[in-house]
Every structure is written in C-alpha cells, then in structure tokens.
Coordinates of C-alpha atoms and ligand atoms in Angstrom, one line a residue:
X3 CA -230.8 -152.5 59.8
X4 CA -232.1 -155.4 62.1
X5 CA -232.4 -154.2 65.8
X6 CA -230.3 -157.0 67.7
X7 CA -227.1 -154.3 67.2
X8 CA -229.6 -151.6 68.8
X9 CA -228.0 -149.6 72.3
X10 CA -230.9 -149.0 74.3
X11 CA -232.7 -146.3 73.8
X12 CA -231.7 -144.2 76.6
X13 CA -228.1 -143.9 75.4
X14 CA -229.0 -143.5 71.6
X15 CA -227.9 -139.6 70.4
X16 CA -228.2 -138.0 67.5
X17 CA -226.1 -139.9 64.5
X18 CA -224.9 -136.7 62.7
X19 CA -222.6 -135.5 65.3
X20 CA -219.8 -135.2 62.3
X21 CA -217.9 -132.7 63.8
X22 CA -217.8 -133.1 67.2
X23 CA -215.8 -135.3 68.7
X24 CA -216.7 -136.8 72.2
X25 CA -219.2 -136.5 74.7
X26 CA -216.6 -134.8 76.6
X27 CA -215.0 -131.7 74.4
X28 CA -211.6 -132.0 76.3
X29 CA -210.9 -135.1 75.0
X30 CA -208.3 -134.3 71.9
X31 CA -209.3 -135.8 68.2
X32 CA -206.9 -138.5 67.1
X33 CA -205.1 -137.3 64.2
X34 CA -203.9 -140.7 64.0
X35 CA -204.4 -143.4 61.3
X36 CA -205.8 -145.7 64.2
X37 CA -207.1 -145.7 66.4
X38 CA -208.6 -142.9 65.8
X39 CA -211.6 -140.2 66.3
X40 CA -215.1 -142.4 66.8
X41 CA -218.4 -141.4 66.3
X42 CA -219.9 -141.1 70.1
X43 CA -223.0 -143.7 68.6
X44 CA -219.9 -146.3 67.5
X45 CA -218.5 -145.7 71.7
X46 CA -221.6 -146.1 73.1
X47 CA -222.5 -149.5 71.1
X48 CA -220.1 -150.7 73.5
X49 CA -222.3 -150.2 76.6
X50 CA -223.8 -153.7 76.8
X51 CA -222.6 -157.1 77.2
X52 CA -223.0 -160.1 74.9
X53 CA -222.4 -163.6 74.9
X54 CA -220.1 -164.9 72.2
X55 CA -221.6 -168.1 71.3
X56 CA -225.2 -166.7 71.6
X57 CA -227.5 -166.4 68.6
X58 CA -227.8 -162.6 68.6
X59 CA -223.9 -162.3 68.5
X60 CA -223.5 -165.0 66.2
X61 CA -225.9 -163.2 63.8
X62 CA -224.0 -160.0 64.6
X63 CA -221.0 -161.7 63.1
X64 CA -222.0 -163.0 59.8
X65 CA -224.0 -159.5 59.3
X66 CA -220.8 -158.1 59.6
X67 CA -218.9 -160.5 57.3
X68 CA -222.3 -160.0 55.0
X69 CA -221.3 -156.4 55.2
X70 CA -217.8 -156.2 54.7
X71 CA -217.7 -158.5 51.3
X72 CA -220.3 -156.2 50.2
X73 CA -217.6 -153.6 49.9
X74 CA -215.8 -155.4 47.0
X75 CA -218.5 -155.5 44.9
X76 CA -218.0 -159.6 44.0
X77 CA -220.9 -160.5 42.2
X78 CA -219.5 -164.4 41.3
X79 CA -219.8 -165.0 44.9
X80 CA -215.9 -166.3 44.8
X81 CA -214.6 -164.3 47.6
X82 CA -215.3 -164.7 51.7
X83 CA -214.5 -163.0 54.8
X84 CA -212.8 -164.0 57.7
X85 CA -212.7 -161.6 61.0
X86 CA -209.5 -162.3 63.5
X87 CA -208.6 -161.3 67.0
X88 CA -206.0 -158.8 67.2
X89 CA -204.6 -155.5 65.6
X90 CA -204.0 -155.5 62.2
X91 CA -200.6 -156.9 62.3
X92 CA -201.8 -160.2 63.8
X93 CA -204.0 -160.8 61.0
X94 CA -201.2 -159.8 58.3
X95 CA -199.9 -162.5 59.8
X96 CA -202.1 -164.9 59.8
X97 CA -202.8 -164.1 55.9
X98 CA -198.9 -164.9 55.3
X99 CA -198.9 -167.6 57.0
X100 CA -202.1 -169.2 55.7
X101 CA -201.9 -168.4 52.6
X102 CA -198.3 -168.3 51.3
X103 CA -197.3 -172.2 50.9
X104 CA -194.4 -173.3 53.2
X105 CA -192.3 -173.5 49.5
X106 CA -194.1 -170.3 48.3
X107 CA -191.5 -167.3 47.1
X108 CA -192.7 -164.1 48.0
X109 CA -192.0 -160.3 46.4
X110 CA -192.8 -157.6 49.2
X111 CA -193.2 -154.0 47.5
X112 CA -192.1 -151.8 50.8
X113 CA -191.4 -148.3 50.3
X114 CA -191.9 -148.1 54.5
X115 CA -192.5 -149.2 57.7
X116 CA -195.3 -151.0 57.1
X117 CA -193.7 -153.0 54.1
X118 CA -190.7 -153.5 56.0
X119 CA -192.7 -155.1 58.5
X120 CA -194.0 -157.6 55.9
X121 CA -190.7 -158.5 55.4
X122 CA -190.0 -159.2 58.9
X123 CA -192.8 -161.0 59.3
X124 CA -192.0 -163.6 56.6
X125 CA -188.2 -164.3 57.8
X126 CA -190.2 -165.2 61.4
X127 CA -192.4 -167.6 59.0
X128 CA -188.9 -169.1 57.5
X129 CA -190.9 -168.3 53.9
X130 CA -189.0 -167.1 51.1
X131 CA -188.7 -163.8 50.0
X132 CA -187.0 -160.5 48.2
X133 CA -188.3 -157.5 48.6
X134 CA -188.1 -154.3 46.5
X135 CA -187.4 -151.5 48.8
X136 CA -188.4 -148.1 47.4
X137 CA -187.3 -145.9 50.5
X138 CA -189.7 -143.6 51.9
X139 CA -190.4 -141.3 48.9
X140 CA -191.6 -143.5 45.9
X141 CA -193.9 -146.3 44.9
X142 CA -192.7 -149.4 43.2
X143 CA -193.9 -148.9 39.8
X144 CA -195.3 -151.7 37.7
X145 CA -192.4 -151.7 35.1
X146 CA -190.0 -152.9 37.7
X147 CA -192.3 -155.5 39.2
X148 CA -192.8 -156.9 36.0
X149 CA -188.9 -157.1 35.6
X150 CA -188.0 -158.9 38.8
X151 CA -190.7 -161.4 38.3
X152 CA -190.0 -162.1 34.6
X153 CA -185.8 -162.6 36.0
X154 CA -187.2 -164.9 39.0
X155 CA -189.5 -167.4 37.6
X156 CA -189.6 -168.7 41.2
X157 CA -191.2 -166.0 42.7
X158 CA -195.3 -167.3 43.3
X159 CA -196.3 -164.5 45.0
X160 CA -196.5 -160.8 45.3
X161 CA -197.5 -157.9 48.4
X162 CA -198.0 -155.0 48.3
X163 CA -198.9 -151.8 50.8
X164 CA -202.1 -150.2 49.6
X165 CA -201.8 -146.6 51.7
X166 CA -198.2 -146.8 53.0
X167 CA -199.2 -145.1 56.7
X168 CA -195.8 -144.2 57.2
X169 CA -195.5 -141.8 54.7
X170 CA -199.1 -141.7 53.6
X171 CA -198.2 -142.8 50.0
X172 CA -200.8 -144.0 48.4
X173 CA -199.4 -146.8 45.6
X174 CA -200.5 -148.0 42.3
X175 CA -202.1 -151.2 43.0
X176 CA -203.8 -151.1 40.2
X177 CA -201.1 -151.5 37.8
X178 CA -198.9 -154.0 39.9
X179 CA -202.1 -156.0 39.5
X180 CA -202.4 -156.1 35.7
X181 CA -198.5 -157.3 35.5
X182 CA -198.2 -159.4 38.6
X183 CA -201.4 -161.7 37.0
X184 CA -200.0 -161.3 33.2
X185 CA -196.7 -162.9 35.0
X186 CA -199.2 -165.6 36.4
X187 CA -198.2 -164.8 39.5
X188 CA -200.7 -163.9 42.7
X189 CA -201.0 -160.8 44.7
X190 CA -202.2 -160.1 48.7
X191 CA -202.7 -156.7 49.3
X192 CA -202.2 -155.2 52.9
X193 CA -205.2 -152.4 52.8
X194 CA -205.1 -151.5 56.1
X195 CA -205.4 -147.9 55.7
X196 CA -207.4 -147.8 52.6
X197 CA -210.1 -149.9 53.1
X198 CA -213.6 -148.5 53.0
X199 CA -212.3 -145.7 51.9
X200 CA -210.9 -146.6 48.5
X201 CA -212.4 -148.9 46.4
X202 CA -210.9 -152.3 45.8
X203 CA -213.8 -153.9 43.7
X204 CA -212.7 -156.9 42.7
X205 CA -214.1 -156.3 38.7
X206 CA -211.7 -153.8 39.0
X207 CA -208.7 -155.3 40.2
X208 CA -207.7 -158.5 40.7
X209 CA -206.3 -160.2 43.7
X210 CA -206.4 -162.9 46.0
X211 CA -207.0 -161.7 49.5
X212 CA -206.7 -158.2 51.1
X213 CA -206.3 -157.3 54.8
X214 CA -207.8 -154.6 56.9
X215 CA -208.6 -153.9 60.8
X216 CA -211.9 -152.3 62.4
X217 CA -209.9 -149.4 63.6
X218 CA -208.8 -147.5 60.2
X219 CA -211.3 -146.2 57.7
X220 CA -214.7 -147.8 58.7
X221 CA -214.2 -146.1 61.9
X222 CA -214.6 -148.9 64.8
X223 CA -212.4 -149.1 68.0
X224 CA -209.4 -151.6 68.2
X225 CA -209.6 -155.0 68.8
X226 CA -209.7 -157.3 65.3
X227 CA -208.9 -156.7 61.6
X228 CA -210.6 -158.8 58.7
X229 CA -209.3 -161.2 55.6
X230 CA -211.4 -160.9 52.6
X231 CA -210.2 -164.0 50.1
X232 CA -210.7 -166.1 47.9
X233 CA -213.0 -168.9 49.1
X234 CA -210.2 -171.4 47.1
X235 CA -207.5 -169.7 49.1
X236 CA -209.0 -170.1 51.9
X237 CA -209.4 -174.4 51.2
X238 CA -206.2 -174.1 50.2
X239 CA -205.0 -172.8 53.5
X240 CA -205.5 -176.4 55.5
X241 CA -202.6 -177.5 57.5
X242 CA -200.5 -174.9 56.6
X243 CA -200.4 -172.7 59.3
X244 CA -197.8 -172.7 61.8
X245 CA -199.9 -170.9 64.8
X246 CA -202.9 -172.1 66.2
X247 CA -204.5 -169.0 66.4
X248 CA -203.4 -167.2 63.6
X249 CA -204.6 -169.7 61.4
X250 CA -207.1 -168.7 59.0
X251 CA -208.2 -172.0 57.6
X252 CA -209.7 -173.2 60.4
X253 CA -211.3 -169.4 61.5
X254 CA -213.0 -169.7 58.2
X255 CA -213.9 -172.9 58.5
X256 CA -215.5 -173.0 62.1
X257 CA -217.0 -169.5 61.3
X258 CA -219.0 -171.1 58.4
X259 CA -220.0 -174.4 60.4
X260 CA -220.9 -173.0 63.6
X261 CA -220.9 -169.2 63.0
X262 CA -218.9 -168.1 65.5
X263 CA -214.9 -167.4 66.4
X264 CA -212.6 -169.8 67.8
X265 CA -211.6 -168.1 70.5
X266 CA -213.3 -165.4 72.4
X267 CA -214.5 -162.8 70.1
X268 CA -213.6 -159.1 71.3
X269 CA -217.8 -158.4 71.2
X270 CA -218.3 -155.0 72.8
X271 CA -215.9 -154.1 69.9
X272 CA -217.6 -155.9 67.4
X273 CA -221.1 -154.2 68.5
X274 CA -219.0 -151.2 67.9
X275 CA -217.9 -151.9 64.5
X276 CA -221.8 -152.9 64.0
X277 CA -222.4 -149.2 64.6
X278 CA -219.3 -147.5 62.7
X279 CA -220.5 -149.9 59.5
X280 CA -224.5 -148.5 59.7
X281 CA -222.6 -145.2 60.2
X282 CA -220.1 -146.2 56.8
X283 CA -223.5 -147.0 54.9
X284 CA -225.2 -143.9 56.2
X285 CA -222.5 -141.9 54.5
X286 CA -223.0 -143.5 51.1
X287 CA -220.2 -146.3 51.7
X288 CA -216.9 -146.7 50.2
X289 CA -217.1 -143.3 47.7
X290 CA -218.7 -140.9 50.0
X291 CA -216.3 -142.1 52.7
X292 CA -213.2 -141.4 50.6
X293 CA -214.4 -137.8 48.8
X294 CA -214.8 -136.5 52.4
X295 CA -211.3 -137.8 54.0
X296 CA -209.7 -136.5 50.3
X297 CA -212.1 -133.0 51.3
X298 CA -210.7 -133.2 54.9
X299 CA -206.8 -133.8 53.1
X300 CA -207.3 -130.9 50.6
X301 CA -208.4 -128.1 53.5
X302 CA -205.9 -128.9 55.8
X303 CA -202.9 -129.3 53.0
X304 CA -203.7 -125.9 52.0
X305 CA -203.9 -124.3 55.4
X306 CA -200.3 -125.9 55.9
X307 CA -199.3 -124.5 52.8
X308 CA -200.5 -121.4 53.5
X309 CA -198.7 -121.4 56.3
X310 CA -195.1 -122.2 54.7
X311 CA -195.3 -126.1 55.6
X312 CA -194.1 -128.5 52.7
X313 CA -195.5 -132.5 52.0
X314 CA -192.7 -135.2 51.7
X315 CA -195.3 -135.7 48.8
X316 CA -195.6 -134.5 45.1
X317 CA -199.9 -133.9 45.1
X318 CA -199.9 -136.9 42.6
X319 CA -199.5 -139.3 45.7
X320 CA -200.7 -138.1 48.6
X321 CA -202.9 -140.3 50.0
X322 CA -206.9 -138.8 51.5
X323 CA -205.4 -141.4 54.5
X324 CA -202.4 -139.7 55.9
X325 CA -200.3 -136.5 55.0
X326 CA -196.5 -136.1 56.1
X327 CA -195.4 -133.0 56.3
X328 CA -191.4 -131.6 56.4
X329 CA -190.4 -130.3 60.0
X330 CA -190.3 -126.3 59.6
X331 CA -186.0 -125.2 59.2
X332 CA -186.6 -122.6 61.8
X333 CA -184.4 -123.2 65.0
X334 CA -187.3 -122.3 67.3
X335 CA -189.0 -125.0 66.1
X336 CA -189.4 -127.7 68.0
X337 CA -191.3 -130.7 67.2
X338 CA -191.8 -131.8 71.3
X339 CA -193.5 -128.7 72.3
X340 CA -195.5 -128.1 68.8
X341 CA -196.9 -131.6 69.7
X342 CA -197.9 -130.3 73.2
X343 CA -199.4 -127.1 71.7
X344 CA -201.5 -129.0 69.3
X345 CA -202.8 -131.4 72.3
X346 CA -203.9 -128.6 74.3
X347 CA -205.4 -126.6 71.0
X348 CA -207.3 -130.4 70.9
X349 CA -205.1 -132.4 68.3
X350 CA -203.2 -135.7 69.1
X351 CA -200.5 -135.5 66.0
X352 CA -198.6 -138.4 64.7
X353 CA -194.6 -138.0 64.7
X354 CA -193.0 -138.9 61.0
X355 CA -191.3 -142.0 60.7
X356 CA -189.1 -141.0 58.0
X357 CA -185.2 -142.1 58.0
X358 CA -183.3 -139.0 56.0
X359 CA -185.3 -135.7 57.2
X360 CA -187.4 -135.1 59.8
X361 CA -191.3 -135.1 59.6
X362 CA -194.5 -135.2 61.4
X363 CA -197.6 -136.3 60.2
X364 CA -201.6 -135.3 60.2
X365 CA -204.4 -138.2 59.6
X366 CA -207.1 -136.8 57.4
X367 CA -209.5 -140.3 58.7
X368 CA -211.7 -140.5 61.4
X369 CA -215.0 -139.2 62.8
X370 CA -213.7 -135.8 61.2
X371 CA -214.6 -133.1 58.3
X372 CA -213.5 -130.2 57.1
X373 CA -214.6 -127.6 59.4
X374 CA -212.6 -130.2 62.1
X375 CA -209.3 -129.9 59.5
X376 CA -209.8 -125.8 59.4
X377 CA -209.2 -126.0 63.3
X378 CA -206.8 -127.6 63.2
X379 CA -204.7 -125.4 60.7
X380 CA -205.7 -122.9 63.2
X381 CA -203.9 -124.9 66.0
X382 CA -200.8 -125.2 64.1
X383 CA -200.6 -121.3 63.5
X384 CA -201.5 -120.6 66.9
X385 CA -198.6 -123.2 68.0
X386 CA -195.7 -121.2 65.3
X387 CA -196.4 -118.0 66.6
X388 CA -196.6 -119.4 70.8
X389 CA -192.4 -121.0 69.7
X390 CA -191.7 -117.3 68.0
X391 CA -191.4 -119.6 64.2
X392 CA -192.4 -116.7 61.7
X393 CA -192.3 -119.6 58.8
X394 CA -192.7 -123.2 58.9
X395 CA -191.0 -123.5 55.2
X396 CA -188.4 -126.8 55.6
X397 CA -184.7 -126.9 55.6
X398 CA -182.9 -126.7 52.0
X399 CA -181.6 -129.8 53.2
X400 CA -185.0 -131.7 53.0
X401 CA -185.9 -130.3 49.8
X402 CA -182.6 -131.0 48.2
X403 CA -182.9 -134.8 49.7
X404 CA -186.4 -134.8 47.9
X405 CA -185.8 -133.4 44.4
X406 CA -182.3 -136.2 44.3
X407 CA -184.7 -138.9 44.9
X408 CA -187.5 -137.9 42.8
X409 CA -185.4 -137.1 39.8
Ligands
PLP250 C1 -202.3 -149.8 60.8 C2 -201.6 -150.6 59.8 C3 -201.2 -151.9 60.0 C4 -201.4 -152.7 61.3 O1 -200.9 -152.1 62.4 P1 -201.4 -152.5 63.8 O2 -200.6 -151.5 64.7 O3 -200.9 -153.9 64.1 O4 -202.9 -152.3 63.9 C5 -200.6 -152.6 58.9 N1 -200.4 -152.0 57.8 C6 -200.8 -150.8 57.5 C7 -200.5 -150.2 56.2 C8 -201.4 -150.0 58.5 O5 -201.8 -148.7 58.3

C-alpha cells in the first residue's frame, strides 16, 4: 500500500482492534446498517488535511476507484467507477437520472423502504415506471419478473434492492438477472448494503451499474457513495441529466481527464475510506468480509432465539447485513425503554420499519465480531429481566400475519 494515505506515525495503533470499538469505551457500537461501528485506524485517517485538487489526493482518488472495481472481478476491463458527493441516496439518484433515458420505462422490485424510495425518486425524475411491490416479507421472485416484462414490451429497464435494509432481506439477484437479460431488458442494482460484503462479480451476474456508499460494508464514515458501470453507460449518460451535480456523465468524465471531483471532494472522509479499504483487503476482501458479518448474524440469532425472540425472516433469507426481529407480546415490554437499556449496556439499536407488526432491528456490519454479538445478546437479556419480560416470544398476532403471507 503506497504511503501518501499514511496518518502519521504518532497516531498509528494497532490495526487488529476487531473487537473493540472506540478509543473511548463509553461510546456505544452502532448496530446500525450506517453509519456504523469504525475501526479507530479508519477515524483517525481523518486527522490531517488535504487539498482536493493536489496530486497526493488526486492519486488517493483513482487508487480508490482502482480499488473498488477490483471488487467485481471484471477482467474485460468494460466496467468504471465513479465516486459522488453525498449519502447513498444522492447517488441512487444520480444513477436514475443518468442512466435511465428521459423515454426509458422502468420496473422497481421494492419489497421496502428502500425500493419504495426508488419509486419516489423516479416520479421526481418524471421517468416512467411500475413497480412490483412485494410488502415487507418476500422477495420478487424471477418467475414474476419475467411475466410483467414479457406482458410490457415497453418496459427497458429493471431495479432491484440487493439487501433490502428495512427488513434485512436479502433478494435473489441472481435469478432476476438471468430473466431480466433473456427479456433483453437491463438491470441497476441498488447494493447499498451488500457491497463488499457479497459478491457481485460481474462473470457471475450480469448487470449494468450497481450503487453503493463508503459508509455500509467496507466500513468508512459518511460522506459519498460510489457507481460502478458500464463504461458505455456511462458515454451514454451525456446530456441526460437533469441536475448539475448529480450528474454522472460529466463526474466520470472530468474524473478521467483531470482526476479529480467536480465539486469539493469530502477528503478527510475519503482518507478514511483509504484506511477502511486496506482494512477490507487485510481481512481477505469481499469473502472474508461476508463469512464474519454471516458469523456475527448466526451468534446473535441464536442468542435471540434462545431467548424467546422470533425473525420477521424464514433462515433462507436473512440477510449477514441486517436482522429484524418481532417485538416480544409481553405487556411489559416496551420498545422505548429496551432501546435505552441497550444504549447504556453499549448498543445503539435500529427501530423496525415494518407496516403490519411491530419490530426492531440488530445490524450484524461494522467494525464488529462475534464475541461483540455475544454481548450484545447479553444486553438484551439483561434489558428483559430490568422491564420484568420473562419471554420475549411475539404476539400470535405477528406470527399469524407471517405464516398468511408466506403461504
Ligand atoms: C443505506 C441505504 C441507502 C442509502 O441511504 P442513505 O441514508 O441516503 O445513505 C439506499 N439503499 C439501501 C438498500 C440502503 O441500505
């Protein structure tokens, strides 16, 4: 790794601080599918300044880019990648926007918020759509995707949620991709969640462009997210953007002439995300990133269990991103002051964002293993028997709701 990324020596610690969360212990790990837990090495990359049209920053960025198309594995050299400003949902947007033509028709797979969102974001961008709405329990299955697009020849394009954070799903791209291209259609793929932590080699499956931020599975601190594309659809993209900023074409295009961002880069952030990807590579990438958020999922799922606690979530599609878990039927329970209790046993939790039942959810990513996920099983007993809850099994209600819409 080239030294220009380096923190000065005086702030450098030790890199395999797995399990521990901050230089200061009171500070509560982020449950949270982002932000979330950092490594203290990827905060304190952020101690220096740097100038965003200077050499060493400008190299920073196309290491970076270098990096991150390394992921998918795209030995034809077809595909590039294009960082942006903002959280993730800015450059979802700019992705739609650039790369959906203005008479484009669009199918969104949701089955949650984050599909939903997709949706909304293409009725701002006056571009044609349907959507196939799968509620919050299931994933849209290829058989139905290849049905709607065989019955609407006008439909060009296809999206889809890789790990639904809402619920934590985590859906069958791979099969939505074999019949979306057999249709001739093309597919985006909002990977926000997943990627780095799931593969998405493109001799695996095909697509066009995926989307992700430096905040989710490789670990950095807020601040941009990242296009990986096709270098065509990126050409193609010329002209067709409605917002100057968000527009991709002409990111890519500077980025390539000049090397650097059109507008100010977030850099202490981007020196962060330096750090979090040495960190990623460390680790043994992509694979060895996933089998230990999967091993942090599987110890904390069965501590919950243990524990009476049920997942929205046959085992088949929980995601190693996210799990959602049923609020306990018991009246003591009460999702406010469990939330406290976890905070002050050292755990930010992430309330459920479910419409029928209620829920709360635990994120399984982050500077985190499993000795981490074993605490925090412990917080959550220690939090039931503090509220006087002597099982945290769900309501009939829930269950009933579940096994309807599964069958
Ligand atoms: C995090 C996330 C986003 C982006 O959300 P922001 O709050 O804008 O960063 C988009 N899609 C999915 C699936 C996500 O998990």
């Amino acid at each position: 790794m080239s030294a220009f990324f380096d923190v000065p020596n005086d702030i450098v610690f030790d890199l395999n601080d797995n399990a521990s969360n901050s230089c200061d212990p009171s500070v509560p790990y982020l449950l949270t599918p982002g932000p979330l837990t950092t490594s203290d090495k990827t905060k304190r990359a952020m101690l220096r300044d740097w100038g965003s049209w200077d050499d060493e920053f400008r190299a920073m960025t196309a290491n970076m880019r270098q990096q991150l198309l390394a992921m998918i594995n795209d030995k034809k050299n077809e595909f590039d990648c294009v960082p942006m400003q903002g959280s993730g949902t800015f450059v979802v947007e700019a992705m739609l926007a650039s790369f959906l033509p203005r008479n484009s028709k669009t199918l969104v797979l949701a089955n949650g918020a984050y599909g939903q969102r997709i949706a909304q974001t293409l009725t701002y961008l006056k571009r044609q759509h349907v959507v196939i709405d799968k509620g919050d329990y299931l994933p849209p299955r290829a058989d139905e995707v290849q049905t709607t697009l065989a019955n609407d020849p006008a439909i060009t394009h296809v999206i889809v949620v890789h790990c639904e954070t809402s619920s934590g799903i985590l859906n069958p791209i791979e099969e939505i991709s074999e019949v979306v291209y057999a249709a001739g259609r093309k597919l985006l793929i909002d990977s926000m969640s997943a990627f780095g932590a799931i593969a998405l080699e493109v001799n695996k499956i095909r697509y066009e462009a995926i989307v992700s931020s430096a905040n989710k599975c490789i670990e950095g601190v807020p601040g941009f997210g990242f296009v990986i594309a096709k270098k065509s659809e990126f050409e193609a993209a010329k002209g067709r953007s409605h917002s100057l900023s968000l527009d991709l074409h002409a990111q890519w295009d500077t980025m390539n002439k000049t090397g650097q961002w059109r507008f100010t880069p977030p850099t202490h952030v981007v020196a962060a995300f330096m750090q979090a990807l040495a960190q990623h590579q460390e680790e043994g990438g992509v694979a060895a990133r996933g089998a230990r958020y999967a091993n942090n999922r599987d110890v904390m799922v069965a501590g919950m269990r243990d524990l009476g606690f049920e997942t929205l979530l046959k085992d088949r599609w929980l995601s190693p991103i996210i799990v959602t878990f049923f609020n306990p039927a018991d009246e003591k329970f009460d999702f406010h002051t469990f939330y406290q209790l976890m905070k002050e046993g050292g755990f930010i939790i992430y309330p459920g964002k479910l419409t029928i039942v209620d829920s709360f959810r635990i994120g399984c990513i982050g500077h985190l293993d499993s000795n981490v996920m074993q605490q925090v099983v412990q917080a959550a007993a220690d939090a039931l028997k503090k509220m006087g809850v002597a099982s945290a099994v769900p309501p009939q209600k829930a269950l009933t709701e579940r096994a309807k819409l599964l069958a």
